[in-house]
Short mmCIF file of C-alpha atoms and ligand atoms in Angstrom, two decimals:
data_model
loop_
_atom_site.label_atom_id
_atom_site.label_comp_id
_atom_site.label_asym_id
_atom_site.label_seq_id
_atom_site.Cartn_x
_atom_site.Cartn_y
_atom_site.Cartn_z
CA UNK A 1 -6.20 -15.63 16.54
CA UNK A 2 -5.17 -17.99 19.27
CA UNK A 3 -8.30 -19.88 20.30
CA UNK A 4 -6.59 -21.55 23.25
CA UNK A 5 -5.91 -20.26 26.72
CA UNK A 6 -2.35 -19.04 26.96
CA UNK A 7 0.73 -19.16 24.75
CA UNK A 8 3.47 -21.69 25.54
CA UNK A 9 5.64 -18.99 27.15
CA UNK A 10 4.46 -15.99 29.13
CA UNK A 11 4.81 -13.32 26.48
CA UNK A 12 4.57 -9.81 28.00
CA UNK A 13 1.01 -8.51 27.72
CA UNK A 14 -1.16 -5.58 28.76
CA UNK A 15 -3.94 -6.61 31.15
CA UNK A 16 -6.94 -5.37 29.21
CA UNK A 17 -10.50 -5.71 30.52
CA UNK A 18 -11.90 -9.03 31.72
CA UNK A 19 -13.46 -10.84 28.74
CA UNK A 20 -13.10 -7.84 26.35
CA UNK A 21 -9.29 -7.66 26.52
CA UNK A 22 -7.91 -4.70 24.60
CA UNK A 23 -10.63 -4.67 21.98
CA UNK A 24 -11.82 -1.10 22.69
CA UNK A 25 -8.50 0.78 22.24
CA UNK A 26 -7.64 -1.49 19.34
CA UNK A 27 -10.88 -0.61 17.56
CA UNK A 28 -10.53 3.08 18.31
CA UNK A 29 -7.09 3.48 16.76
CA UNK A 30 -5.18 0.27 16.00
CA UNK A 31 -2.08 2.05 14.72
CA UNK A 32 -1.59 4.19 17.81
CA UNK A 33 -2.51 1.32 20.12
CA UNK A 34 0.17 -0.90 18.55
CA UNK A 35 2.69 1.92 18.78
CA UNK A 36 2.06 2.28 22.50
CA UNK A 37 2.24 -1.49 23.05
CA UNK A 38 5.54 -1.68 21.14
CA UNK A 39 6.99 1.13 23.25
CA UNK A 40 5.84 -0.37 26.52
CA UNK A 41 6.44 -4.08 25.96
CA UNK A 42 9.28 -4.16 23.46
CA UNK A 43 9.97 -6.68 20.70
CA UNK A 44 7.01 -9.01 21.14
CA UNK A 45 3.76 -8.61 23.05
CA UNK A 46 0.58 -10.59 23.49
CA UNK A 47 -2.52 -8.46 22.96
CA UNK A 48 -5.57 -9.98 24.65
CA UNK A 49 -8.77 -9.73 22.61
CA UNK A 50 -12.32 -10.79 23.28
CA UNK A 51 -13.17 -14.17 24.81
CA UNK A 52 -9.63 -15.26 25.71
CA UNK A 53 -8.34 -14.86 22.19
CA UNK A 54 -5.08 -13.03 21.55
CA UNK A 55 -2.88 -11.70 18.82
CA UNK A 56 0.87 -11.27 18.98
CA UNK A 57 2.49 -8.01 18.03
CA UNK A 58 6.07 -8.36 16.75
CA UNK A 59 7.75 -4.96 16.57
CA UNK A 60 11.50 -5.21 17.03
CA UNK A 61 13.24 -5.44 13.60
CA UNK A 62 15.42 -8.39 14.63
CA UNK A 63 12.34 -10.33 15.67
CA UNK A 64 10.62 -9.34 12.43
CA UNK A 65 13.54 -11.04 10.69
CA UNK A 66 12.92 -14.21 12.73
CA UNK A 67 9.23 -14.11 11.90
CA UNK A 68 9.19 -13.15 8.23
CA UNK A 69 12.52 -14.56 7.03
CA UNK A 70 13.94 -17.28 9.31
CA UNK A 71 10.63 -19.01 10.11
CA UNK A 72 8.64 -18.01 7.06
CA UNK A 73 7.72 -21.65 6.31
CA UNK A 74 5.84 -21.83 9.62
CA UNK A 75 3.50 -18.98 8.68
CA UNK A 76 0.91 -18.18 6.09
CA UNK A 77 -0.85 -14.97 5.15
CA UNK A 78 -3.88 -14.22 7.26
CA UNK A 79 -6.70 -14.84 4.82
CA UNK A 80 -9.51 -14.81 7.33
CA UNK A 81 -11.23 -11.79 5.80
CA UNK A 82 -14.29 -12.82 3.76
CA UNK A 83 -14.60 -9.43 2.00
CA UNK A 84 -10.96 -9.50 0.90
CA UNK A 85 -11.41 -13.08 -0.34
CA UNK A 86 -14.49 -12.09 -2.33
CA UNK A 87 -12.74 -9.12 -3.90
CA UNK A 88 -9.30 -10.52 -4.68
CA UNK A 89 -9.89 -14.28 -4.88
CA UNK A 90 -6.83 -16.48 -5.28
CA UNK A 91 -4.57 -13.83 -6.79
CA UNK A 92 -0.96 -13.19 -5.91
CA UNK A 93 -1.77 -11.46 -2.62
CA UNK A 94 -3.91 -14.15 -1.01
CA UNK A 95 -2.86 -17.44 -2.62
CA UNK A 96 -0.49 -19.85 -0.86
CA UNK A 97 1.87 -22.73 -1.53
CA UNK A 98 2.48 -24.00 -5.06
CA UNK A 99 -0.30 -21.83 -6.57
CA UNK A 100 1.34 -18.72 -5.16
CA UNK A 101 4.85 -19.80 -6.24
CA UNK A 102 3.77 -20.38 -9.84
CA UNK A 103 1.96 -17.04 -9.98
CA UNK A 104 4.86 -15.15 -8.45
CA UNK A 105 7.29 -16.63 -10.99
CA UNK A 106 4.99 -15.91 -13.93
CA UNK A 107 4.30 -12.34 -12.75
CA UNK A 108 7.90 -11.52 -11.83
CA UNK A 109 8.98 -10.97 -15.44
CA UNK A 110 6.65 -7.95 -15.71
CA UNK A 111 8.69 -6.29 -12.95
CA UNK A 112 12.21 -6.75 -14.37
CA UNK A 113 14.29 -3.52 -14.42
CA UNK A 114 14.13 -3.18 -18.23
CA UNK A 115 10.36 -3.63 -18.16
CA UNK A 116 10.01 -1.08 -15.37
CA UNK A 117 11.91 1.57 -17.30
CA UNK A 118 9.64 0.96 -20.27
CA UNK A 119 6.55 1.27 -18.05
CA UNK A 120 7.71 4.54 -16.56
CA UNK A 121 8.36 5.96 -20.02
CA UNK A 122 4.74 5.64 -21.11
CA UNK A 123 3.44 6.66 -17.68
CA UNK A 124 5.04 10.14 -18.00
CA UNK A 125 2.72 11.09 -20.87
CA UNK A 126 -0.43 10.01 -19.03
CA UNK A 127 0.62 11.85 -15.85
CA UNK A 128 1.28 15.03 -17.87
CA UNK A 129 -2.14 14.86 -19.50
CA UNK A 130 -3.87 14.10 -16.21
CA UNK A 131 -2.22 17.04 -14.45
CA UNK A 132 -3.45 19.42 -17.18
CA UNK A 133 -6.86 19.04 -15.55
CA UNK A 134 -5.65 20.80 -12.39
CA UNK A 135 -5.32 24.06 -14.35
CA UNK A 136 -9.04 24.49 -13.78
CA UNK A 137 -8.40 24.66 -10.04
CA UNK A 138 -5.52 27.16 -10.38
CA UNK A 139 -7.89 29.42 -12.30
CA UNK A 140 -11.01 29.00 -10.18
CA UNK A 141 -9.20 28.76 -6.82
CA UNK A 142 -11.33 25.70 -5.93
CA UNK A 143 -9.54 23.25 -3.62
CA UNK A 144 -8.58 19.81 -4.95
CA UNK A 145 -9.68 16.65 -3.22
CA UNK A 146 -6.10 15.35 -3.23
CA UNK A 147 -7.04 11.87 -2.04
CA UNK A 148 -9.51 11.40 -4.88
CA UNK A 149 -7.23 12.97 -7.47
CA UNK A 150 -4.35 10.65 -6.69
CA UNK A 151 -6.71 7.68 -6.60
CA UNK A 152 -7.93 8.53 -10.11
CA UNK A 153 -4.43 9.08 -11.43
CA UNK A 154 -2.86 5.93 -9.95
CA UNK A 155 -5.90 3.90 -11.00
CA UNK A 156 -5.46 5.06 -14.58
CA UNK A 157 -1.78 4.04 -14.47
CA UNK A 158 -2.48 0.68 -12.79
CA UNK A 159 -5.30 -0.05 -15.25
CA UNK A 160 -3.11 0.60 -18.27
CA UNK A 161 -0.26 -1.39 -16.70
CA UNK A 162 -2.46 -4.42 -16.07
CA UNK A 163 -5.08 -4.27 -18.85
CA UNK A 164 -3.36 -2.23 -21.56
CA UNK A 165 -3.93 1.23 -23.12
CA UNK A 166 -7.58 0.55 -24.00
CA UNK A 167 -8.33 0.74 -20.28
CA UNK A 168 -8.34 4.54 -20.54
CA UNK A 169 -11.83 4.45 -22.09
CA UNK A 170 -13.11 2.33 -19.17
CA UNK A 171 -11.32 4.23 -16.39
CA UNK A 172 -14.39 6.22 -15.29
CA UNK A 173 -16.57 3.11 -15.09
CA UNK A 174 -13.89 1.36 -13.05
CA UNK A 175 -13.52 4.34 -10.74
CA UNK A 176 -17.27 4.34 -9.99
CA UNK A 177 -17.11 0.62 -9.16
CA UNK A 178 -14.09 0.98 -6.85
CA UNK A 179 -15.75 3.89 -5.03
CA UNK A 180 -18.86 1.73 -4.52
CA UNK A 181 -16.66 -1.06 -3.13
CA UNK A 182 -14.87 1.37 -0.81
CA UNK A 183 -18.16 2.79 0.47
CA UNK A 184 -19.64 -0.61 1.27
CA UNK A 185 -16.47 -2.23 2.65
CA UNK A 186 -16.89 -3.77 6.14
CA UNK A 187 -15.69 -1.63 9.04
CA UNK A 188 -13.08 -2.12 10.45
CA UNK A 189 -11.69 -3.16 7.12
CA UNK A 190 -8.31 -4.74 7.61
CA UNK A 191 -7.97 -8.21 9.02
CA UNK A 192 -6.89 -7.63 12.57
CA UNK A 193 -10.40 -7.41 13.91
CA UNK A 194 -12.53 -8.85 11.17
CA UNK A 195 -14.56 -11.81 12.22
CA UNK A 196 -15.35 -10.02 15.47
CA UNK A 197 -17.96 -7.75 13.98
CA UNK A 198 -20.27 -8.64 11.11
CA UNK A 199 -21.27 -5.99 8.53
CA UNK A 200 -24.98 -5.11 8.30
CA UNK A 201 -26.91 -7.13 5.67
CA UNK A 202 -27.54 -3.96 3.59
CA UNK A 203 -23.87 -3.12 3.53
CA UNK A 204 -22.97 -6.70 2.62
CA UNK A 205 -25.52 -6.60 -0.24
CA UNK A 206 -24.12 -3.35 -1.58
CA UNK A 207 -20.60 -4.81 -1.48
CA UNK A 208 -21.74 -7.92 -3.33
CA UNK A 209 -23.44 -5.79 -6.01
CA UNK A 210 -20.30 -3.68 -6.51
CA UNK A 211 -18.10 -6.81 -6.67
CA UNK A 212 -20.44 -8.31 -9.29
CA UNK A 213 -20.12 -5.12 -11.37
CA UNK A 214 -16.36 -5.47 -11.06
CA UNK A 215 -16.49 -9.12 -12.15
CA UNK A 216 -18.49 -8.14 -15.26
CA UNK A 217 -16.08 -5.38 -16.25
CA UNK A 218 -13.02 -7.58 -15.71
CA UNK A 219 -14.64 -10.39 -17.73
CA UNK A 220 -15.02 -7.87 -20.55
CA UNK A 221 -11.25 -7.16 -20.33
CA UNK A 222 -10.51 -10.89 -20.42
CA UNK A 223 -12.86 -11.56 -23.38
CA UNK A 224 -11.15 -8.74 -25.25
CA UNK A 225 -7.74 -10.16 -24.39
CA UNK A 226 -8.71 -13.58 -25.75
CA UNK A 227 -9.17 -11.91 -29.14
CA UNK A 228 -6.10 -9.64 -28.94
CA UNK A 229 -2.34 -9.98 -29.30
CA UNK A 230 -0.06 -10.14 -26.24
CA UNK A 231 1.49 -6.74 -26.99
CA UNK A 232 -1.88 -5.03 -26.64
CA UNK A 233 -2.54 -6.54 -23.30
CA UNK A 234 -0.46 -5.20 -20.40
CA UNK A 235 0.36 -7.71 -17.65
CA UNK A 236 -2.91 -9.57 -18.34
CA UNK A 237 -1.77 -10.42 -21.88
CA UNK A 238 1.71 -11.30 -20.69
CA UNK A 239 0.42 -13.64 -17.94
CA UNK A 240 -2.05 -15.34 -20.24
CA UNK A 241 0.63 -16.00 -22.86
CA UNK A 242 3.20 -17.17 -20.29
CA UNK A 243 0.78 -19.70 -18.77
CA UNK A 244 -0.22 -21.01 -22.21
CA UNK A 245 3.45 -21.42 -23.12
CA UNK A 246 3.86 -23.59 -20.00
CA UNK A 247 0.98 -25.71 -21.27
CA UNK A 248 -1.16 -24.79 -18.26
CA UNK A 249 -3.48 -22.02 -19.44
CA UNK A 250 -5.30 -19.99 -16.79
CA UNK A 251 -9.07 -20.26 -16.48
CA UNK A 252 -11.00 -16.98 -16.78
CA UNK A 253 -11.57 -17.02 -13.01
CA UNK A 254 -7.82 -17.32 -12.40
CA UNK A 255 -7.15 -14.46 -14.82
CA UNK A 256 -9.84 -12.40 -13.10
CA UNK A 257 -8.20 -12.90 -9.71
CA UNK A 258 -4.76 -11.89 -11.03
CA UNK A 259 -6.11 -8.80 -12.75
CA UNK A 260 -8.11 -7.60 -9.76
CA UNK A 261 -5.25 -8.28 -7.32
CA UNK A 262 -2.60 -6.49 -9.35
CA UNK A 263 -4.93 -3.59 -10.08
CA UNK A 264 -5.99 -3.02 -6.44
CA UNK A 265 -2.53 -3.69 -4.99
CA UNK A 266 -1.06 -1.38 -7.60
CA UNK A 267 -3.16 1.75 -7.17
CA UNK A 268 -4.53 2.14 -3.63
CA UNK A 269 -1.14 2.10 -1.94
CA UNK A 270 0.44 4.41 -4.51
CA UNK A 271 -2.43 6.88 -4.23
CA UNK A 272 -2.15 6.95 -0.43
CA UNK A 273 1.58 7.52 -0.65
CA UNK A 274 1.14 10.45 -3.07
CA UNK A 275 -1.54 12.02 -0.92
CA UNK A 276 0.56 11.85 2.26
CA UNK A 277 3.78 12.96 0.56
CA UNK A 278 2.13 16.08 -0.85
CA UNK A 279 0.68 16.81 2.56
CA UNK A 280 4.14 16.52 4.17
CA UNK A 281 5.68 18.77 1.51
CA UNK A 282 3.01 21.41 2.07
CA UNK A 283 3.78 21.31 5.81
CA UNK A 284 7.58 21.63 5.24
CA UNK A 285 8.19 24.49 2.80
CA UNK A 286 12.01 24.37 3.10
CA UNK A 287 12.09 20.74 2.06
CA UNK A 288 9.64 21.44 -0.70
CA UNK A 289 11.93 24.22 -1.96
CA UNK A 290 14.82 21.81 -2.04
CA UNK A 291 12.79 19.25 -3.93
CA UNK A 292 11.66 21.85 -6.48
CA UNK A 293 15.27 22.94 -6.97
CA UNK A 294 16.40 19.40 -7.67
CA UNK A 295 13.56 18.78 -10.11
CA UNK A 296 14.24 22.07 -11.95
CA UNK A 297 17.99 21.45 -12.12
CA UNK A 298 17.75 17.84 -13.24
CA UNK A 299 14.78 18.08 -15.57
CA UNK A 300 13.85 21.66 -16.37
CA UNK A 301 10.42 21.28 -17.91
CA UNK A 302 11.15 17.90 -19.54
CA UNK A 303 8.95 14.90 -18.79
CA UNK A 304 11.23 12.52 -16.86
CA UNK A 305 12.19 9.26 -18.55
CA UNK A 306 13.06 6.10 -16.62
CA UNK A 307 16.80 6.88 -16.41
CA UNK A 308 16.17 10.49 -15.21
CA UNK A 309 14.56 9.16 -12.07
CA UNK A 310 17.83 7.78 -10.74
CA UNK A 311 19.19 11.32 -10.52
CA UNK A 312 16.29 12.56 -8.38
CA UNK A 313 17.99 11.65 -5.12
CA UNK A 314 16.26 14.14 -2.88
CA UNK A 315 12.85 13.29 -4.33
CA UNK A 316 13.62 9.68 -3.44
CA UNK A 317 14.56 10.55 0.14
CA UNK A 318 11.35 12.56 0.55
CA UNK A 319 9.32 9.61 -0.71
CA UNK A 320 11.15 7.13 1.55
CA UNK A 321 10.60 9.30 4.62
CA UNK A 322 6.96 9.76 3.73
CA UNK A 323 6.58 5.96 3.41
CA UNK A 324 8.11 5.64 6.88
CA UNK A 325 5.68 7.99 8.60
CA UNK A 326 2.63 7.19 6.52
CA UNK A 327 3.15 3.58 5.42
CA UNK A 328 0.19 2.92 3.13
CA UNK A 329 0.13 -0.70 4.34
CA UNK A 330 0.21 -0.06 8.06
CA UNK A 331 0.30 -3.68 9.27
CA UNK A 332 1.00 -7.24 8.13
CA UNK A 333 -0.88 -10.19 9.51
CA UNK A 334 0.24 -13.83 9.52
CA UNK A 335 -1.08 -17.10 10.97
CA UNK A 336 1.27 -19.74 12.43
CA UNK A 337 0.66 -23.10 10.74
CA UNK A 338 2.95 -24.74 13.29
CA UNK A 339 4.61 -23.59 16.53
CA UNK A 340 6.93 -20.72 15.67
CA UNK A 341 9.83 -19.48 17.85
CA UNK A 342 10.20 -15.69 18.05
CA UNK A 343 12.40 -13.71 20.43
CA UNK A 344 12.89 -16.66 22.77
CA UNK A 345 9.12 -17.30 22.99
CA UNK A 346 6.92 -19.66 21.05
CA UNK A 347 3.88 -18.61 19.03
CA UNK A 348 1.59 -21.58 19.08
CA UNK A 349 0.09 -23.07 15.94
CA UNK A 350 -2.99 -21.05 14.84
CA UNK A 351 -1.78 -17.87 16.56
CA UNK A 352 -2.09 -14.60 14.68
CA UNK A 353 1.08 -12.50 14.48
CA UNK A 354 0.88 -8.84 13.50
CA UNK A 355 3.73 -6.60 12.40
CA UNK A 356 2.70 -2.96 12.67
CA UNK A 357 4.75 -0.99 10.17
CA UNK A 358 3.36 2.12 11.82
CA UNK A 359 4.81 1.09 15.20
CA UNK A 360 8.15 -0.26 13.95
CA UNK A 361 8.72 2.83 11.82
CA UNK A 362 8.40 4.88 14.99
CA UNK A 363 10.70 2.98 17.35
CA UNK A 364 12.87 5.71 18.89
CA UNK A 365 15.98 3.46 18.98
CA UNK A 366 16.00 3.48 15.19
CA UNK A 367 14.13 6.69 14.49
CA UNK A 368 14.97 9.44 16.99
CA UNK A 369 12.16 11.99 17.27
CA UNK A 370 10.04 9.65 15.15
CA UNK A 371 7.20 12.04 14.25
CA UNK A 372 9.60 14.55 12.69
CA UNK A 373 9.66 14.53 8.88
CA UNK A 374 13.34 14.35 7.98
CA UNK A 375 14.39 13.04 4.56
CA UNK A 376 18.03 13.08 5.75
CA UNK A 377 17.28 9.82 7.55
CA UNK A 378 17.66 8.25 4.11
CA UNK A 379 21.09 9.48 3.02
CA UNK A 380 23.32 6.49 2.12
CA UNK A 381 25.36 7.08 5.32
CA UNK A 382 22.29 7.16 7.56
CA UNK A 383 20.91 3.98 5.93
CA UNK A 384 24.26 2.19 6.30
CA UNK A 385 24.20 2.83 10.05
CA UNK A 386 20.72 1.41 10.61
CA UNK A 387 19.46 -2.17 10.73
CA UNK A 388 17.66 -2.67 7.40
CA UNK A 389 14.49 -4.23 8.76
CA UNK A 390 13.70 -1.14 10.81
CA UNK A 391 12.18 0.10 7.53
CA UNK A 392 9.79 -2.20 5.67
CA UNK A 393 7.12 -0.22 3.80
CA UNK A 394 7.10 -2.96 1.14
CA UNK A 395 7.33 -5.80 3.72
CA UNK A 396 10.18 -8.31 3.62
CA UNK A 397 10.69 -11.96 2.78
CA UNK A 398 9.11 -14.07 0.08
CA UNK A 399 5.72 -12.30 0.38
CA UNK A 400 7.18 -8.83 -0.03
CA UNK A 401 5.70 -6.37 -2.49
CA UNK A 402 6.32 -7.44 -6.07
CA UNK A 403 5.72 -3.86 -7.21
CA UNK A 404 8.01 -2.07 -4.72
CA UNK A 405 10.56 -0.83 -7.27
CA UNK A 406 7.82 0.19 -9.68
CA UNK A 407 6.01 2.02 -6.87
CA UNK A 408 9.15 4.03 -6.04
CA UNK A 409 9.65 4.93 -9.71
CA UNK A 410 6.01 5.84 -10.22
CA UNK A 411 5.99 7.88 -6.99
CA UNK A 412 9.08 9.83 -8.02
CA UNK A 413 7.65 10.37 -11.48
CA UNK A 414 4.41 11.84 -10.11
CA UNK A 415 6.18 13.95 -7.49
CA UNK A 416 8.52 15.38 -10.12
CA UNK A 417 5.76 16.07 -12.63
CA UNK A 418 3.56 17.77 -10.04
CA UNK A 419 6.59 19.81 -8.86
CA UNK A 420 7.29 20.98 -12.43
CA UNK A 421 3.81 22.47 -12.63
CA UNK A 422 2.16 23.13 -9.31
CA UNK A 423 2.44 23.88 -5.59
CA UNK A 424 -0.07 22.06 -3.40
CA UNK A 425 -0.97 23.63 -0.04
CA UNK A 426 -3.25 22.20 2.60
CA UNK A 427 -6.60 24.03 2.51
CA UNK A 428 -7.21 26.24 5.58
CA UNK A 429 -9.22 24.42 8.22
CA UNK A 430 -8.45 20.94 6.80
CA UNK A 431 -7.99 18.56 9.74
CA UNK A 432 -5.39 15.87 9.14
CA UNK A 433 -5.49 12.55 10.92
CA UNK A 434 -4.30 9.15 9.73
CA UNK A 435 -6.86 6.35 9.78
CA UNK A 436 -6.26 2.59 9.50
CA UNK A 437 -8.45 1.53 6.58
CA UNK A 438 -7.28 -1.14 4.11
CA UNK A 439 -4.55 1.39 3.46
CA UNK A 440 -3.66 4.31 5.71
CA UNK A 441 -6.06 7.09 4.71
CA UNK A 442 -6.67 10.67 5.83
CA UNK A 443 -9.75 10.38 8.08
CA UNK A 444 -11.11 13.82 7.16
CA UNK A 445 -9.99 13.81 3.52
CA UNK A 446 -7.23 15.98 2.11
CA UNK A 447 -8.38 19.18 0.46
CA UNK A 448 -5.49 21.12 -1.02
CA UNK A 449 -5.15 24.39 -2.90
CA UNK A 450 -3.18 24.30 -6.09
CA UNK A 451 -1.05 27.13 -7.51
CA UNK A 452 0.65 27.14 -10.93
CA UNK A 453 4.46 27.25 -11.15
CA UNK A 454 4.41 28.40 -14.76
CA UNK A 455 7.31 30.87 -14.62
CA UNK A 456 10.05 28.41 -13.67
CA UNK A 457 9.65 26.01 -16.55
CA UNK A 458 8.25 28.16 -19.29
CA UNK A 459 4.99 26.21 -19.34
C1 HEM B 501 3.62 2.82 -2.37
C2 HEM B 501 3.14 1.77 -2.99
C3 HEM B 501 3.11 0.37 -2.42
C4 HEM B 501 3.26 -0.07 -1.13
C5 HEM B 501 3.53 0.77 0.11
C6 HEM B 501 3.10 -1.51 -1.15
C7 HEM B 501 3.22 -2.32 -0.03
C8 HEM B 501 3.05 -3.68 -0.04
C9 HEM B 501 3.19 -4.53 1.12
C10 HEM B 501 3.54 -4.04 2.53
C11 HEM B 501 2.92 -5.81 0.74
C12 HEM B 501 2.90 -7.06 1.63
C13 HEM B 501 1.49 -7.23 2.15
C14 HEM B 501 1.34 -8.35 3.16
O1 HEM B 501 2.26 -9.13 3.35
O2 HEM B 501 0.27 -8.43 3.76
C15 HEM B 501 2.63 -5.77 -0.67
C16 HEM B 501 2.32 -6.88 -1.44
C17 HEM B 501 2.02 -6.83 -2.78
N1 HEM B 501 2.06 -5.72 -3.59
FE1 HEM B 501 2.55 -3.84 -3.04
N2 HEM B 501 2.83 -1.89 -2.43
C18 HEM B 501 2.85 -0.79 -3.24
C19 HEM B 501 2.67 -0.78 -4.61
C20 HEM B 501 2.43 -1.87 -5.39
C21 HEM B 501 2.34 -1.88 -6.84
C22 HEM B 501 2.55 -0.64 -7.73
C23 HEM B 501 2.03 -3.16 -7.22
C24 HEM B 501 1.79 -3.75 -8.59
C25 HEM B 501 1.59 -3.10 -9.68
C26 HEM B 501 1.94 -3.96 -6.01
C27 HEM B 501 1.61 -5.29 -5.98
C28 HEM B 501 1.67 -6.09 -4.85
C29 HEM B 501 1.36 -7.53 -4.86
C30 HEM B 501 0.87 -8.33 -6.05
C31 HEM B 501 1.60 -7.99 -3.56
C32 HEM B 501 1.47 -9.43 -3.07
C33 HEM B 501 2.80 -10.12 -3.32
C34 HEM B 501 2.87 -11.57 -2.88
O3 HEM B 501 2.25 -11.93 -1.88
O4 HEM B 501 3.58 -12.32 -3.56
N3 HEM B 501 2.20 -3.15 -4.93
N4 HEM B 501 2.71 -4.47 -1.13
#
């Protein structure tokens, strides 16, 4: 955050309260607050915080291009969150400079198109087996906790992707640890406001204990990998071998940071996206019908393979539109390491710039009637007529999501496999409200009823 008085140019700003700035509405609901600021002040706005500090909200897609592409060398990731540093360390998400470049290059080969197709092919079997478990709910009528279910499923897939197939036996232990981390995470969790409010000592102790449990489990994965062959090892084995081949082997701490980063980045976002997409489908029965028709016509009851996914065009549009409305990563935060021109203004060195995906994905100039769920916004014609950076669920620029293509494939795979078997409907009385946690989560949970679709596919 800018520790100095005023920016070099008078960037439009709401007044806020003396001394406290806009801290109260920002704490209450940062996503909605940023949306209102973007609507009222346009492309770039200064948001006054406590004690004369400010952050700068960049919302207009053409200014996002200036910030994240044209002037990317003047910015770094905002790593001022101690809890995030403790959890992820110097992995791909939080590292900078040469360390980051080396990691990105080494990791990139795990995300090549041929690799991705191979990954999706094994994922289908695990998803099928996981979804068998929902039969219990169709028989008993008990509602599913959809948020938790998709967390478990995507964690299993991310664990196998990163650690290898032996992760399945440790999945429950890992799930308990990640739940403990979630429940002791500082509030508010994502960087915008951290540093302004310290977590209670008890909460901090519980977080440290859960992170230590995680360290122990990940060290066990690494010890096992040291004794194993590369093929057994998922991305961990691949990274270890690639670094050794370069003559610059990773230390165990470096391997730990890569494993934890890829695992967390790989499952939490995907789980959120599955939870929100199934909610949207339950609220839009006609669109759900169309999705079911496409899945039945293209796949029948067959488990989709990598190449089948390309034919699921409507499933893809549904997922894209869901990622617009409920972007699992709702904001990006960057710090200027030197003065940075944006939109005719200058962000001074040390300023914090925020891009709210939530706000930009709702700008009416690009998204008429922005709250309406409409997968037709993503037909090739509609996309061709829209400036690309109006839609950035996987960010943009050199620090974009390395797993974006995989996430789309995995999301389509899960949507199709659920659609082949079940209908999910929001449980009566379930309140739905999006909340800005590390990812965008349903504040009151997401209980859903599940019905079998046995007749259609002869299951
Ligand atoms: C729907 C699912 C996903 C969404 C919406 C998503 C979104 C994003 C976004 C917005 C960023 C940029 C964050 C920032 O700049 O602060 C990011 C970075 C990243 N994502 Fe994803 N992600 C998803 C799935 C995945 C998956 C499946 C993986 C890996 C298996 C992954 C790995 C990463 C990594 C390692 C980074 C950091 C990249 C770097 O800085 O070089 N993500 N993701």
